[in-house]
PDB file of C-alpha atoms in Angstrom:
ATOM      1  CA  ARG A   1       2.592 -12.061   4.292  1.00 69.00           C
ATOM      2  CA  LYS A   2       5.703 -10.087   5.345  1.00 79.00           C
ATOM      3  CA  GLU A   3       8.686 -12.117   6.560  1.00 90.00           C
ATOM      4  CA  VAL A   4       8.826 -10.251   9.836  1.00 95.00           C
ATOM      5  CA  GLU A   5       5.837  -8.509  11.318  1.00 95.00           C
ATOM      6  CA  GLN A   6       5.733  -6.273  14.368  1.00 95.00           C
ATOM      7  CA  ASP A   7       3.192  -4.364  16.370  1.00 90.00           C
ATOM      8  CA  PRO A   8       2.565  -1.243  14.332  1.00 87.00           C
ATOM      9  CA  GLY A   9       2.721   1.183  17.306  1.00 89.00           C
ATOM     10  CA  PRO A  10       3.482   3.849  18.143  1.00 95.00           C
ATOM     11  CA  PHE A  11       3.670   3.290  21.904  1.00 96.00           C
ATOM     12  CA  ASN A  12       3.502   6.252  24.261  1.00 97.00           C
ATOM     13  CA  VAL A  13       4.158   5.321  27.868  1.00 97.00           C
ATOM     14  CA  PRO A  14       5.031   7.200  31.035  1.00 97.00           C
ATOM     15  CA  GLU A  15       8.443   6.815  32.729  1.00 98.00           C
ATOM     16  CA  GLY A  16       8.569   3.690  34.824  1.00 98.00           C
ATOM     17  CA  ALA A  17       6.038   1.770  32.785  1.00 98.00           C
ATOM     18  CA  THR A  18       6.533  -1.726  31.450  1.00 98.00           C
ATOM     19  CA  VAL A  19       6.156  -2.093  27.699  1.00 97.00           C
ATOM     20  CA  ALA A  20       6.069  -5.177  25.488  1.00 97.00           C
ATOM     21  CA  PHE A  21       6.867  -5.533  21.814  1.00 97.00           C
ATOM     22  CA  ASN A  22       5.673  -8.493  19.818  1.00 96.00           C
ATOM     23  CA  CYS A  23       6.956  -9.919  16.554  1.00 96.00           C
ATOM     24  CA  THR A  24       6.207 -12.866  14.311  1.00 96.00           C
ATOM     25  CA  TYR A  25       8.292 -14.378  11.512  1.00 95.00           C
ATOM     26  CA  SER A  26       7.228 -16.500   8.593  1.00 93.00           C
ATOM     27  CA  ASN A  27      10.326 -18.506   7.662  1.00 87.00           C
ATOM     28  CA  SER A  28      10.602 -21.531   9.971  1.00 84.00           C
ATOM     29  CA  ALA A  29      14.207 -22.004   8.814  1.00 83.00           C
ATOM     30  CA  SER A  30      15.240 -18.761  10.389  1.00 85.00           C
ATOM     31  CA  GLN A  31      18.274 -19.344  12.554  1.00 83.00           C
ATOM     32  CA  SER A  32      18.854 -16.420  14.883  1.00 89.00           C
ATOM     33  CA  PHE A  33      16.829 -13.580  16.234  1.00 93.00           C
ATOM     34  CA  PHE A  34      17.633 -10.112  17.468  1.00 94.00           C
ATOM     35  CA  TRP A  35      16.205  -6.831  18.620  1.00 96.00           C
ATOM     36  CA  TYR A  36      17.807  -3.696  17.206  1.00 96.00           C
ATOM     37  CA  ARG A  37      17.259  -0.141  18.401  1.00 97.00           C
ATOM     38  CA  GLN A  38      17.209   2.802  16.048  1.00 97.00           C
ATOM     39  CA  ASP A  39      17.212   6.365  17.277  1.00 96.00           C
ATOM     40  CA  CYS A  40      15.699   9.065  15.080  1.00 94.00           C
ATOM     41  CA  ARG A  41      17.781   9.659  11.943  1.00 92.00           C
ATOM     42  CA  LYS A  42      20.520   7.283  13.206  1.00 95.00           C
ATOM     43  CA  GLU A  43      21.681   3.835  12.231  1.00 95.00           C
ATOM     44  CA  PRO A  44      20.277   0.620  13.805  1.00 96.00           C
ATOM     45  CA  LYS A  45      22.300  -0.784  16.646  1.00 95.00           C
ATOM     46  CA  LEU A  46      22.071  -4.266  18.176  1.00 94.00           C
ATOM     47  CA  LEU A  47      20.182  -4.217  21.435  1.00 96.00           C
ATOM     48  CA  MET A  48      20.208  -7.903  22.200  1.00 95.00           C
ATOM     49  CA  SER A  49      20.105 -11.375  20.773  1.00 92.00           C
ATOM     50  CA  VAL A  50      17.124 -13.602  21.500  1.00 93.00           C
ATOM     51  CA  TYR A  51      17.620 -17.137  22.674  1.00 87.00           C
ATOM     52  CA  SER A  52      15.157 -19.998  22.903  1.00 86.00           C
ATOM     53  CA  SER A  53      15.518 -20.169  26.656  1.00 87.00           C
ATOM     54  CA  GLY A  54      14.776 -16.462  26.988  1.00 88.00           C
ATOM     55  CA  ASN A  55      17.387 -13.975  28.082  1.00 93.00           C
ATOM     56  CA  GLU A  56      17.606 -10.859  30.157  1.00 94.00           C
ATOM     57  CA  ASP A  57      19.875  -7.854  30.079  1.00 94.00           C
ATOM     58  CA  GLY A  58      19.121  -5.470  32.921  1.00 96.00           C
ATOM     59  CA  ARG A  59      15.644  -4.034  32.309  1.00 97.00           C
ATOM     60  CA  PHE A  60      15.300  -5.839  28.988  1.00 97.00           C
ATOM     61  CA  THR A  61      13.901  -9.348  28.585  1.00 97.00           C
ATOM     62  CA  ALA A  62      13.677 -11.163  25.249  1.00 97.00           C
ATOM     63  CA  GLN A  63      11.743 -14.331  24.565  1.00 95.00           C
ATOM     64  CA  LEU A  64      11.560 -16.668  21.549  1.00 95.00           C
ATOM     65  CA  ASN A  65       8.888 -19.283  20.774  1.00 93.00           C
ATOM     66  CA  ARG A  66      10.093 -21.273  17.737  1.00 92.00           C
ATOM     67  CA  ALA A  67       6.909 -23.359  17.563  1.00 92.00           C
ATOM     68  CA  SER A  68       4.750 -20.245  17.280  1.00 93.00           C
ATOM     69  CA  GLN A  69       7.469 -18.283  15.358  1.00 94.00           C
ATOM     70  CA  TYR A  70       7.029 -15.504  17.863  1.00 95.00           C
ATOM     71  CA  ILE A  71       9.590 -13.129  19.432  1.00 96.00           C
ATOM     72  CA  SER A  72       9.010 -10.612  22.196  1.00 96.00           C
ATOM     73  CA  LEU A  73      10.836  -7.826  23.995  1.00 97.00           C
ATOM     74  CA  LEU A  74       9.864  -6.542  27.415  1.00 97.00           C
ATOM     75  CA  ILE A  75      11.208  -3.289  28.856  1.00 98.00           C
ATOM     76  CA  ARG A  76      10.652  -2.775  32.517  1.00 98.00           C
ATOM     77  CA  ASP A  77      10.886   0.565  34.434  1.00 98.00           C
ATOM     78  CA  SER A  78      11.151   2.467  31.121  1.00 98.00           C
ATOM     79  CA  LYS A  79      13.374   5.526  30.963  1.00 98.00           C
ATOM     80  CA  LEU A  80      13.216   8.626  28.770  1.00 98.00           C
ATOM     81  CA  SER A  81      16.349   7.357  27.032  1.00 97.00           C
ATOM     82  CA  ASP A  82      14.500   4.229  25.894  1.00 98.00           C
ATOM     83  CA  SER A  83      12.580   6.350  23.388  1.00 98.00           C
ATOM     84  CA  ALA A  84      13.511   4.909  19.960  1.00 98.00           C
ATOM     85  CA  THR A  85      12.305   2.587  17.266  1.00 97.00           C
ATOM     86  CA  TYR A  86      12.643  -1.104  18.115  1.00 98.00           C
ATOM     87  CA  LEU A  87      13.303  -3.386  15.188  1.00 97.00           C
ATOM     88  CA  CYS A  88      12.689  -7.117  15.268  1.00 96.00           C
ATOM     89  CA  VAL A  89      15.333  -8.861  13.145  1.00 94.00           C
ATOM     90  CA  VAL A  90      15.628 -12.403  11.905  1.00 93.00           C
ATOM     91  CA  LEU A  91      18.713 -14.073  10.483  1.00 89.00           C
ATOM     92  CA  GLN A  92      18.715 -16.608   7.671  1.00 80.00           C
ATOM     93  CA  ASP A  93      21.643 -18.288   6.039  1.00 73.00           C
ATOM     94  CA  SER A  94      20.844 -17.744   2.391  1.00 67.00           C
ATOM     95  CA  GLY A  95      23.793 -19.733   1.218  1.00 65.00           C
ATOM     96  CA  GLY A  96      27.456 -18.876   0.568  1.00 60.00           C
ATOM     97  CA  SER A  97      27.835 -17.829   4.231  1.00 60.00           C
ATOM     98  CA  ASN A  98      25.490 -14.948   3.579  1.00 68.00           C
ATOM     99  CA  TYR A  99      23.821 -14.342   6.868  1.00 72.00           C
ATOM    100  CA  LYS A 100      21.022 -12.125   5.691  1.00 80.00           C
ATOM    101  CA  LEU A 101      19.211  -9.985   8.184  1.00 88.00           C
ATOM    102  CA  THR A 102      15.526  -9.387   7.630  1.00 92.00           C
ATOM    103  CA  PHE A 103      14.036  -6.475   9.554  1.00 95.00           C
ATOM    104  CA  GLY A 104      10.518  -5.782  10.676  1.00 96.00           C
ATOM    105  CA  LYS A 105       9.088  -2.285  10.123  1.00 95.00           C
ATOM    106  CA  GLY A 106       9.911  -1.284  13.645  1.00 96.00           C
ATOM    107  CA  THR A 107       7.786  -0.012  16.521  1.00 96.00           C
ATOM    108  CA  LEU A 108       8.251   3.562  17.749  1.00 96.00           C
ATOM    109  CA  LEU A 109       8.394   3.940  21.498  1.00 97.00           C
ATOM    110  CA  THR A 110       8.076   7.335  23.233  1.00 98.00           C
ATOM    111  CA  VAL A 111       8.623   7.457  26.999  1.00 98.00           C
ATOM    112  CA  ASN A 112       7.095  10.583  28.542  1.00 97.00           C
ATOM    113  CA  PRO A 113       8.141  12.297  31.749  1.00 95.00           C
TER     114      PRO A 113
ATOM    115  CA  GLY B   1      38.196   2.599  16.979  1.00 60.00           C
ATOM    116  CA  ALA B   2      36.659   3.962  13.877  1.00 85.00           C
ATOM    117  CA  GLY B   3      33.271   2.601  12.890  1.00 94.00           C
ATOM    118  CA  VAL B   4      31.664   2.257   9.476  1.00 97.00           C
ATOM    119  CA  SER B   5      31.618   5.522   7.619  1.00 97.00           C
ATOM    120  CA  GLN B   6      29.491   6.549   4.655  1.00 98.00           C
ATOM    121  CA  THR B   7      29.744   9.464   2.308  1.00 97.00           C
ATOM    122  CA  PRO B   8      28.029  11.654   1.469  1.00 97.00           C
ATOM    123  CA  SER B   9      25.684  11.919   4.440  1.00 97.00           C
ATOM    124  CA  ASN B  10      23.099  13.540   2.232  1.00 97.00           C
ATOM    125  CA  LYS B  11      22.662  13.541  -1.524  1.00 97.00           C
ATOM    126  CA  VAL B  12      20.008  15.417  -3.459  1.00 98.00           C
ATOM    127  CA  THR B  13      19.793  14.710  -7.156  1.00 97.00           C
ATOM    128  CA  GLU B  14      17.411  15.049 -10.052  1.00 97.00           C
ATOM    129  CA  LYS B  15      15.440  12.274 -11.629  1.00 97.00           C
ATOM    130  CA  GLY B  16      17.458  10.557 -14.296  1.00 97.00           C
ATOM    131  CA  LYS B  17      20.886  11.373 -12.860  1.00 97.00           C
ATOM    132  CA  TYR B  18      23.603   8.923 -11.784  1.00 98.00           C
ATOM    133  CA  VAL B  19      24.796   8.723  -8.165  1.00 98.00           C
ATOM    134  CA  GLU B  20      27.518   6.942  -6.236  1.00 98.00           C
ATOM    135  CA  LEU B  21      27.388   6.256  -2.556  1.00 98.00           C
ATOM    136  CA  ARG B  22      30.535   5.209  -0.705  1.00 98.00           C
ATOM    137  CA  CYS B  23      31.046   2.935   2.325  1.00 98.00           C
ATOM    138  CA  ASP B  24      34.236   2.556   4.352  1.00 98.00           C
ATOM    139  CA  PRO B  25      33.858  -0.557   6.517  1.00 97.00           C
ATOM    140  CA  ILE B  26      35.574  -1.228   9.824  1.00 96.00           C
ATOM    141  CA  SER B  27      39.194  -2.117   9.137  1.00 94.00           C
ATOM    142  CA  GLY B  28      39.691  -5.860   8.777  1.00 91.00           C
ATOM    143  CA  HIS B  29      36.001  -6.682   8.270  1.00 92.00           C
ATOM    144  CA  THR B  30      35.612  -9.017   5.365  1.00 91.00           C
ATOM    145  CA  ALA B  31      31.853  -8.962   5.014  1.00 91.00           C
ATOM    146  CA  LEU B  32      30.067  -5.856   3.797  1.00 94.00           C
ATOM    147  CA  TYR B  33      26.355  -5.351   3.358  1.00 94.00           C
ATOM    148  CA  TRP B  34      24.159  -2.690   1.733  1.00 97.00           C
ATOM    149  CA  TYR B  35      20.612  -2.029   2.908  1.00 97.00           C
ATOM    150  CA  ARG B  36      17.972   0.488   1.923  1.00 98.00           C
ATOM    151  CA  GLN B  37      15.536   2.008   4.437  1.00 97.00           C
ATOM    152  CA  SER B  38      12.484   3.851   3.190  1.00 96.00           C
ATOM    153  CA  LEU B  39      10.516   6.144   5.471  1.00 93.00           C
ATOM    154  CA  GLY B  40       8.559   4.222   8.095  1.00 91.00           C
ATOM    155  CA  GLN B  41      10.105   0.876   7.097  1.00 94.00           C
ATOM    156  CA  GLY B  42      12.872  -1.304   8.381  1.00 95.00           C
ATOM    157  CA  PRO B  43      16.112  -1.725   6.406  1.00 96.00           C
ATOM    158  CA  GLU B  44      15.887  -4.012   3.384  1.00 96.00           C
ATOM    159  CA  PHE B  45      18.828  -6.088   2.229  1.00 94.00           C
ATOM    160  CA  LEU B  46      20.319  -5.138  -1.132  1.00 96.00           C
ATOM    161  CA  ILE B  47      23.697  -6.872  -1.611  1.00 94.00           C
ATOM    162  CA  TYR B  48      26.398  -8.704   0.345  1.00 91.00           C
ATOM    163  CA  PHE B  49      30.171  -8.812  -0.391  1.00 92.00           C
ATOM    164  CA  GLN B  50      32.582 -11.312   0.967  1.00 89.00           C
ATOM    165  CA  GLY B  51      35.976  -9.846   0.132  1.00 89.00           C
ATOM    166  CA  THR B  52      35.866  -8.406  -3.374  1.00 91.00           C
ATOM    167  CA  GLY B  53      33.033 -10.540  -4.742  1.00 89.00           C
ATOM    168  CA  ALA B  54      29.310  -9.976  -4.493  1.00 89.00           C
ATOM    169  CA  ALA B  55      28.176 -13.222  -2.815  1.00 85.00           C
ATOM    170  CA  ASP B  56      24.489 -12.301  -2.878  1.00 88.00           C
ATOM    171  CA  ASP B  57      22.961  -9.479  -4.904  1.00 92.00           C
ATOM    172  CA  SER B  58      19.376 -10.821  -4.728  1.00 90.00           C
ATOM    173  CA  GLY B  59      18.104  -7.703  -2.972  1.00 93.00           C
ATOM    174  CA  LEU B  60      19.028  -5.256  -5.757  1.00 96.00           C
ATOM    175  CA  PRO B  61      15.674  -3.977  -7.073  1.00 95.00           C
ATOM    176  CA  ASN B  62      16.683  -3.813 -10.742  1.00 94.00           C
ATOM    177  CA  ASP B  63      19.617  -3.416 -13.076  1.00 95.00           C
ATOM    178  CA  ARG B  64      19.892   0.308 -12.390  1.00 97.00           C
ATOM    179  CA  PHE B  65      21.585  -0.641  -9.127  1.00 98.00           C
ATOM    180  CA  PHE B  66      25.146  -1.944  -9.044  1.00 97.00           C
ATOM    181  CA  ALA B  67      27.780  -2.197  -6.330  1.00 97.00           C
ATOM    182  CA  VAL B  68      31.502  -2.842  -6.325  1.00 97.00           C
ATOM    183  CA  ARG B  69      34.214  -3.525  -3.776  1.00 96.00           C
ATOM    184  CA  PRO B  70      37.341  -3.814  -5.921  1.00 95.00           C
ATOM    185  CA  GLU B  71      39.999  -4.163  -3.197  1.00 93.00           C
ATOM    186  CA  GLY B  72      37.861  -5.856  -0.547  1.00 91.00           C
ATOM    187  CA  SER B  73      37.529  -2.775   1.603  1.00 95.00           C
ATOM    188  CA  VAL B  74      35.706   0.323   0.401  1.00 97.00           C
ATOM    189  CA  SER B  75      32.464  -0.277  -1.445  1.00 98.00           C
ATOM    190  CA  THR B  76      30.513   1.925  -3.830  1.00 98.00           C
ATOM    191  CA  LEU B  77      26.828   1.595  -4.535  1.00 98.00           C
ATOM    192  CA  LYS B  78      25.941   2.996  -7.953  1.00 98.00           C
ATOM    193  CA  ILE B  79      22.451   3.985  -9.100  1.00 98.00           C
ATOM    194  CA  GLN B  80      21.843   4.867 -12.722  1.00 97.00           C
ATOM    195  CA  ARG B  81      18.893   6.864 -14.045  1.00 97.00           C
ATOM    196  CA  THR B  82      17.617   7.631 -10.594  1.00 98.00           C
ATOM    197  CA  GLU B  83      13.888   7.649  -9.976  1.00 97.00           C
ATOM    198  CA  ARG B  84      11.862   9.381  -7.215  1.00 96.00           C
ATOM    199  CA  GLY B  85      11.151   5.972  -5.734  1.00 96.00           C
ATOM    200  CA  ASP B  86      14.867   5.504  -5.057  1.00 97.00           C
ATOM    201  CA  SER B  87      14.678   8.170  -2.355  1.00 97.00           C
ATOM    202  CA  ALA B  88      15.661   6.472   0.899  1.00 98.00           C
ATOM    203  CA  VAL B  89      18.445   6.099   3.421  1.00 98.00           C
ATOM    204  CA  TYR B  90      21.157   3.726   2.126  1.00 98.00           C
ATOM    205  CA  LEU B  91      22.849   1.897   4.992  1.00 98.00           C
ATOM    206  CA  CYS B  92      26.099   0.017   4.884  1.00 97.00           C
ATOM    207  CA  ALA B  93      27.125  -2.582   7.439  1.00 95.00           C
ATOM    208  CA  SER B  94      30.263  -4.622   7.947  1.00 94.00           C
ATOM    209  CA  SER B  95      31.064  -7.663   9.998  1.00 91.00           C
ATOM    210  CA  PRO B  96      34.296  -9.499  10.751  1.00 87.00           C
ATOM    211  CA  GLY B  97      33.452 -13.139  10.198  1.00 72.00           C
ATOM    212  CA  THR B  98      32.668 -15.397   7.332  1.00 60.00           C
ATOM    213  CA  PHE B  99      32.008 -18.835   8.796  1.00 60.00           C
ATOM    214  CA  SER B 100      29.415 -17.989  11.347  1.00 60.00           C
ATOM    215  CA  TYR B 101      27.226 -15.063  12.124  1.00 69.00           C
ATOM    216  CA  ASN B 102      28.987 -12.020  13.498  1.00 76.00           C
ATOM    217  CA  GLU B 103      27.282  -8.851  14.523  1.00 85.00           C
ATOM    218  CA  GLN B 104      26.770  -6.404  11.636  1.00 89.00           C
ATOM    219  CA  PHE B 105      27.879  -2.854  12.461  1.00 93.00           C
ATOM    220  CA  PHE B 106      25.988  -0.149  10.617  1.00 95.00           C
ATOM    221  CA  GLY B 107      27.236   3.131   9.249  1.00 97.00           C
ATOM    222  CA  PRO B 108      25.204   6.352   9.655  1.00 96.00           C
ATOM    223  CA  GLY B 109      23.747   5.995   6.194  1.00 97.00           C
ATOM    224  CA  THR B 110      23.437   8.232   3.108  1.00 98.00           C
ATOM    225  CA  ARG B 111      20.095  10.040   2.749  1.00 97.00           C
ATOM    226  CA  LEU B 112      19.291  10.066  -0.962  1.00 98.00           C
ATOM    227  CA  THR B 113      16.585  12.399  -2.256  1.00 98.00           C
ATOM    228  CA  VAL B 114      15.605  12.223  -5.904  1.00 98.00           C
ATOM    229  CA  LEU B 115      13.635  15.237  -7.006  1.00 96.00           C
TER     230      LEU B 115
END
């Protein structure tokens, strides 16, 4: 089983739609959780951290369920500029202060006019 | 300010050749990471430096891969006897902290193609 698994996608949605991304992780000792965004042929960039209480940043809402080892990202009122690959990322402390990021495969989102 | 830079942006080489990929982290960042991203996959961890030393090289796929960071700033990833399966985007990231998690900032990557 992969350490971080995401919806395979791709997702094609019209502007204004709500879209949800799901992710599960296998290591129960994982400490922190993130969603990264990666535009085509660009580097990954941090979109938002994910907290146990759930957190929101404008149109983006992230949720974490530690018991189920499940992470989600919801995008409301999607824009053309939201088109990108969304990467679910899990942080583990692998010792020696090495905070190793483990990435899922990513889910490609295309928002259509 | 300047972000993480990587050179070259693209590298095409022949099977069996040696390549070096360079990473310039954000000034003052003590932690430096190398990742490899194959087509259709997320980045995979290769090696982590804290200062000059490789604190974790558990992600290096085999002994053809080696990385150095001699002065605690610039890092070079070296690949010997390249194979077609080494073709990927090699990403470097740096972060400022050592005692707790700090955001990792990625460079634009080097796209390596082994013919």
